Amino acid sequence: MNTPAFDGLILGAHLATLDADHGYGEITDGAMGWRDGLLAFVGPRSQLPAEPHVLARDVIEASGWITPGLVDCHTHLVFAGDRAREFELRLQGASYEEIARAGGGIVSTVRATRAADEADLLRQSLPRARALLADGATTLEIKSGYGLDFDNERKMLRVARQLGDLLGIAVRTTYLAAHALPPEFKDRADDYITAVCEWLPRLQSEGLVDAVDAFCEGIGFSPEQTRRVFDTARDLGLPVKLHADQLSDLGGAALVAEFGGLSADHVEYTSLESVRAMAARGTVAVLLPGAFHVLRETRLPPLQAFREHGVAMAIATDCNPGTSPLLSLRQAMQLGCTHFKLTPEEALRGATVHAARALGLADRGVLRVGMRADFVQWQAGHPAELCYWLGGQLAEAVYASGRAL
């Protein structure tokens, strides 16, 4: 008996391959086959080399549209507790900075996360990850940064790895110990950064770190302190990314570009000079419209400058308990269109092609032979519907490495 060409073959849906610089890369009445977790055929059904039942063990008739699996390239979804009360305070007039300086914000989540053991932290985080997958995400980035000491940062990164194993998806872990100053280091930020740099090689040696991040901001860490963290990461061969220019322009986007960083994230206050630096080094701008929406910000990122200088724009949920309690990357795409006036095509590329690039991943984000068989079948009449509907369940089926989630 001949071995089938494909492990699986899906037929009939329109394909938004994104396999070109512009447009959706539409294939009408498409066919897509995969083998050993990789795409082995992408094209019109009419171009299949044989009858479907001869080609594949599992043949699926589908409708609607198929896109690459969504890539959520910026999340903080491993945490304990919530900050609903702070949401209420902001609606009553308190600013993000006022809440943080009064002991709320990141530090309040640190207290809850430190108090949770590893099993409890996994239990609380798993439903959030499942919600993201149910709405089309097949790759997640997960940051530490709510532990702020060695043992608790390690605990967070271990839970992130466990989520990937349990759900059968790719999880990229990012070390973000330089997220906030813990109480035990009050008024000793430089000493804390020394500790952050000392913990990193130990965590990397355990296989827990894929990239390194920091919060470069007036209520976070200075450019000089951030540079120390980046120098350590570079010495270890780890890529860097940065929470940059969210509340003010400290030149964070230019700093991460200087290090050849994967991405500068938030970037509301990024200057034209920093945009040029990002363009020169290929650093992706990660837009986080969920935080923009929740914080009711008004300062837009320099979107037209990014376009004019060829800076790729990704979109992510920024899923976190304080400023972006968002559990749908598709909803982040919608917010990107509404607040930032992205086109639906830009939003979809931002959550696939460019988001993968923001994680340093070249094997996903488009439907092309040889890429990972990560894709979503949507009950939609056009890809723009992914950004049109406010909520709802559009994902009919979600596949990671050719396996239905």
mmCIF file of N, CA and C in Angstrom, residues 74-81 109-110 112-114 116-118 120-129 132 140-147 152-164 171-174 176 179 318-321 327:
data_model
loop_
_atom_site.group_PDB
_atom_site.id
_atom_site.type_symbol
_atom_site.label_atom_id
_atom_site.label_comp_id
_atom_site.label_asym_id
_atom_site.label_seq_id
_atom_site.Cartn_x
_atom_site.Cartn_y
_atom_site.Cartn_z
ATOM 1 N N HIS A 74 3.128 39.380 22.530
ATOM 2 C CA HIS A 74 3.387 40.153 23.760
ATOM 3 C C HIS A 74 2.266 39.857 24.743
ATOM 4 N N THR A 75 2.528 38.983 25.738
ATOM 5 C CA THR A 75 1.553 38.730 26.794
ATOM 6 C C THR A 75 2.262 38.636 28.145
ATOM 7 N N HIS A 76 1.467 38.858 29.174
ATOM 8 C CA HIS A 76 1.890 38.666 30.563
ATOM 9 C C HIS A 76 0.899 37.714 31.237
ATOM 10 N N LEU A 77 0.469 36.669 30.540
ATOM 11 C CA LEU A 77 -0.718 35.941 31.004
ATOM 12 C C LEU A 77 -0.473 35.041 32.212
ATOM 13 N N VAL A 78 0.781 34.810 32.609
ATOM 14 C CA VAL A 78 1.044 34.054 33.831
ATOM 15 C C VAL A 78 1.089 35.021 35.006
ATOM 16 N N PHE A 79 0.056 34.992 35.815
ATOM 17 C CA PHE A 79 -0.009 35.835 37.017
ATOM 18 C C PHE A 79 -1.083 35.270 37.934
ATOM 19 N N ALA A 80 -1.121 35.770 39.150
ATOM 20 C CA ALA A 80 -2.160 35.385 40.111
ATOM 21 C C ALA A 80 -2.996 36.612 40.451
ATOM 22 N N GLY A 81 -4.256 36.361 40.790
ATOM 23 C CA GLY A 81 -5.144 37.444 41.201
ATOM 24 C C GLY A 81 -5.647 38.257 40.029
ATOM 25 N N THR A 109 0.306 42.868 41.769
ATOM 26 C CA THR A 109 0.283 41.548 41.147
ATOM 27 C C THR A 109 1.486 40.728 41.587
ATOM 28 N N VAL A 110 2.607 41.387 41.857
ATOM 29 C CA VAL A 110 3.777 40.681 42.373
ATOM 30 C C VAL A 110 3.438 40.000 43.696
ATOM 31 N N ALA A 112 0.542 38.929 44.804
ATOM 32 C CA ALA A 112 -0.336 37.780 44.581
ATOM 33 C C ALA A 112 0.408 36.631 43.908
ATOM 34 N N THR A 113 1.291 36.956 42.975
ATOM 35 C CA THR A 113 2.016 35.919 42.248
ATOM 36 C C THR A 113 3.031 35.227 43.149
ATOM 37 N N ARG A 114 3.698 35.982 43.993
ATOM 38 C CA ARG A 114 4.637 35.373 44.942
ATOM 39 C C ARG A 114 3.912 34.431 45.904
ATOM 40 N N ALA A 116 1.323 32.567 45.325
ATOM 41 C CA ALA A 116 0.799 31.368 44.663
ATOM 42 C C ALA A 116 1.930 30.367 44.422
ATOM 43 N N ASP A 117 1.661 29.092 44.705
ATOM 44 C CA ASP A 117 2.668 28.094 44.348
ATOM 45 C C ASP A 117 2.558 27.781 42.861
ATOM 46 N N GLU A 118 3.472 26.971 42.365
ATOM 47 C CA GLU A 118 3.544 26.723 40.929
ATOM 48 C C GLU A 118 2.260 26.099 40.388
ATOM 49 N N ASP A 120 -0.790 26.330 41.611
ATOM 50 C CA ASP A 120 -1.894 27.299 41.626
ATOM 51 C C ASP A 120 -1.721 28.329 40.514
ATOM 52 N N LEU A 121 -0.482 28.733 40.277
ATOM 53 C CA LEU A 121 -0.219 29.698 39.218
ATOM 54 C C LEU A 121 -0.580 29.094 37.854
ATOM 55 N N LEU A 122 -0.276 27.828 37.676
ATOM 56 C CA LEU A 122 -0.658 27.149 36.433
ATOM 57 C C LEU A 122 -2.180 27.067 36.322
ATOM 58 N N ARG A 123 -2.828 26.733 37.414
ATOM 59 C CA ARG A 123 -4.291 26.615 37.405
ATOM 60 C C ARG A 123 -4.954 27.931 37.028
ATOM 61 N N GLN A 124 -4.446 29.042 37.536
ATOM 62 C CA GLN A 124 -5.036 30.347 37.235
ATOM 63 C C GLN A 124 -4.718 30.809 35.803
ATOM 64 N N SER A 125 -3.570 30.420 35.285
ATOM 65 C CA SER A 125 -3.128 30.913 33.970
ATOM 66 C C SER A 125 -3.696 30.098 32.816
ATOM 67 N N LEU A 126 -3.977 28.828 33.042
ATOM 68 C CA LEU A 126 -4.407 27.946 31.961
ATOM 69 C C LEU A 126 -5.682 28.417 31.258
ATOM 70 N N PRO A 127 -6.722 28.871 31.965
ATOM 71 C CA PRO A 127 -7.920 29.340 31.250
ATOM 72 C C PRO A 127 -7.656 30.545 30.353
ATOM 73 N N ARG A 128 -6.737 31.398 30.745
ATOM 74 C CA ARG A 128 -6.417 32.557 29.901
ATOM 75 C C ARG A 128 -5.757 32.103 28.605
ATOM 76 N N ALA A 129 -4.835 31.169 28.715
ATOM 77 C CA ALA A 129 -4.182 30.663 27.514
ATOM 78 C C ALA A 129 -5.191 29.963 26.608
ATOM 79 N N LEU A 132 -7.203 32.446 24.558
ATOM 80 C CA LEU A 132 -6.468 32.980 23.406
ATOM 81 C C LEU A 132 -6.445 31.980 22.258
ATOM 82 N N LEU A 140 2.197 31.660 21.441
ATOM 83 C CA LEU A 140 2.111 32.667 22.490
ATOM 84 C C LEU A 140 3.506 33.038 22.976
ATOM 85 N N GLU A 141 3.725 34.312 23.181
ATOM 86 C CA GLU A 141 4.865 34.790 23.961
ATOM 87 C C GLU A 141 4.356 35.049 25.368
ATOM 88 N N ILE A 142 5.112 34.616 26.372
ATOM 89 C CA ILE A 142 4.720 34.833 27.767
ATOM 90 C C ILE A 142 5.924 35.379 28.522
ATOM 91 N N LYS A 143 5.717 36.494 29.210
ATOM 92 C CA LYS A 143 6.785 37.149 29.948
ATOM 93 C C LYS A 143 6.727 36.796 31.434
ATOM 94 N N SER A 144 7.881 36.822 32.067
ATOM 95 C CA SER A 144 7.918 36.845 33.528
ATOM 96 C C SER A 144 7.723 38.298 33.949
ATOM 97 N N GLY A 145 8.123 38.660 35.170
ATOM 98 C CA GLY A 145 8.049 40.059 35.567
ATOM 99 C C GLY A 145 7.098 40.355 36.700
ATOM 100 N N TYR A 146 6.407 39.319 37.219
ATOM 101 C CA TYR A 146 5.578 39.493 38.414
ATOM 102 C C TYR A 146 6.153 38.708 39.598
ATOM 103 N N GLY A 147 7.386 38.236 39.437
ATOM 104 C CA GLY A 147 8.064 37.565 40.546
ATOM 105 C C GLY A 147 9.053 38.495 41.215
ATOM 106 N N ASN A 152 10.768 33.323 42.178
ATOM 107 C CA ASN A 152 9.440 33.579 41.606
ATOM 108 C C ASN A 152 9.492 33.880 40.114
ATOM 109 N N GLU A 153 10.556 34.504 39.652
ATOM 110 C CA GLU A 153 10.729 34.635 38.202
ATOM 111 C C GLU A 153 10.877 33.244 37.576
ATOM 112 N N ARG A 154 11.646 32.403 38.217
ATOM 113 C CA ARG A 154 11.816 31.027 37.751
ATOM 114 C C ARG A 154 10.481 30.294 37.734
ATOM 115 N N LYS A 155 9.701 30.477 38.776
ATOM 116 C CA LYS A 155 8.377 29.835 38.849
ATOM 117 C C LYS A 155 7.505 30.263 37.684
ATOM 118 N N MET A 156 7.477 31.539 37.365
ATOM 119 C CA MET A 156 6.669 32.030 36.255
ATOM 120 C C MET A 156 7.115 31.429 34.923
ATOM 121 N N LEU A 157 8.417 31.398 34.697
ATOM 122 C CA LEU A 157 8.932 30.868 33.443
ATOM 123 C C LEU A 157 8.669 29.371 33.323
ATOM 124 N N ARG A 158 8.741 28.659 34.436
ATOM 125 C CA ARG A 158 8.426 27.222 34.428
ATOM 126 C C ARG A 158 6.957 27.001 34.074
ATOM 127 N N VAL A 159 6.080 27.820 34.617
ATOM 128 C CA VAL A 159 4.649 27.695 34.304
ATOM 129 C C VAL A 159 4.402 27.995 32.823
ATOM 130 N N ALA A 160 5.081 28.992 32.299
ATOM 131 C CA ALA A 160 4.930 29.301 30.873
ATOM 132 C C ALA A 160 5.320 28.106 30.013
ATOM 133 N N ARG A 161 6.418 27.458 30.341
ATOM 134 C CA ARG A 161 6.833 26.264 29.606
ATOM 135 C C ARG A 161 5.781 25.150 29.741
ATOM 136 N N GLN A 162 5.228 24.983 30.945
ATOM 137 C CA GLN A 162 4.217 23.947 31.156
ATOM 138 C C GLN A 162 2.973 24.211 30.316
ATOM 139 N N LEU A 163 2.587 25.473 30.171
ATOM 140 C CA LEU A 163 1.428 25.804 29.348
ATOM 141 C C LEU A 163 1.620 25.326 27.912
ATOM 142 N N GLY A 164 2.790 25.554 27.373
ATOM 143 C CA GLY A 164 3.063 25.088 26.018
ATOM 144 C C GLY A 164 2.964 23.579 25.908
ATOM 145 N N VAL A 171 5.272 28.112 22.913
ATOM 146 C CA VAL A 171 5.319 29.232 23.851
ATOM 147 C C VAL A 171 6.745 29.753 23.893
ATOM 148 N N ARG A 172 6.904 31.026 23.605
ATOM 149 C CA ARG A 172 8.204 31.683 23.688
ATOM 150 C C ARG A 172 8.260 32.455 25.007
ATOM 151 N N THR A 173 9.261 32.179 25.809
ATOM 152 C CA THR A 173 9.373 32.793 27.124
ATOM 153 C C THR A 173 10.308 33.994 27.085
ATOM 154 N N THR A 174 9.888 35.053 27.764
ATOM 155 C CA THR A 174 10.673 36.281 27.825
ATOM 156 C C THR A 174 10.931 36.651 29.278
ATOM 157 N N LEU A 176 11.527 39.127 32.048
ATOM 158 C CA LEU A 176 11.193 40.537 32.278
ATOM 159 C C LEU A 176 11.328 40.892 33.755
ATOM 160 N N HIS A 179 10.987 44.734 35.317
ATOM 161 C CA HIS A 179 9.621 45.184 35.064
ATOM 162 C C HIS A 179 9.211 46.266 36.056
ATOM 163 N N ASP A 318 -1.130 42.087 24.784
ATOM 164 C CA ASP A 318 -0.579 42.607 26.035
ATOM 165 C C ASP A 318 -1.377 42.067 27.226
ATOM 166 N N CYS A 319 -1.930 40.856 27.088
ATOM 167 C CA CYS A 319 -2.763 40.283 28.153
ATOM 168 C C CYS A 319 -2.070 40.420 29.505
ATOM 169 N N ASN A 320 -2.662 41.211 30.398
ATOM 170 C CA ASN A 320 -2.114 41.399 31.746
ATOM 171 C C ASN A 320 -3.231 41.841 32.672
ATOM 172 N N PRO A 321 -3.031 41.739 33.977
ATOM 173 C CA PRO A 321 -4.147 41.995 34.905
ATOM 174 C C PRO A 321 -4.465 43.457 35.134
ATOM 175 N N LEU A 327 -8.336 38.887 26.286
ATOM 176 C CA LEU A 327 -8.166 37.453 26.052
ATOM 177 C C LEU A 327 -8.513 37.060 24.625
#
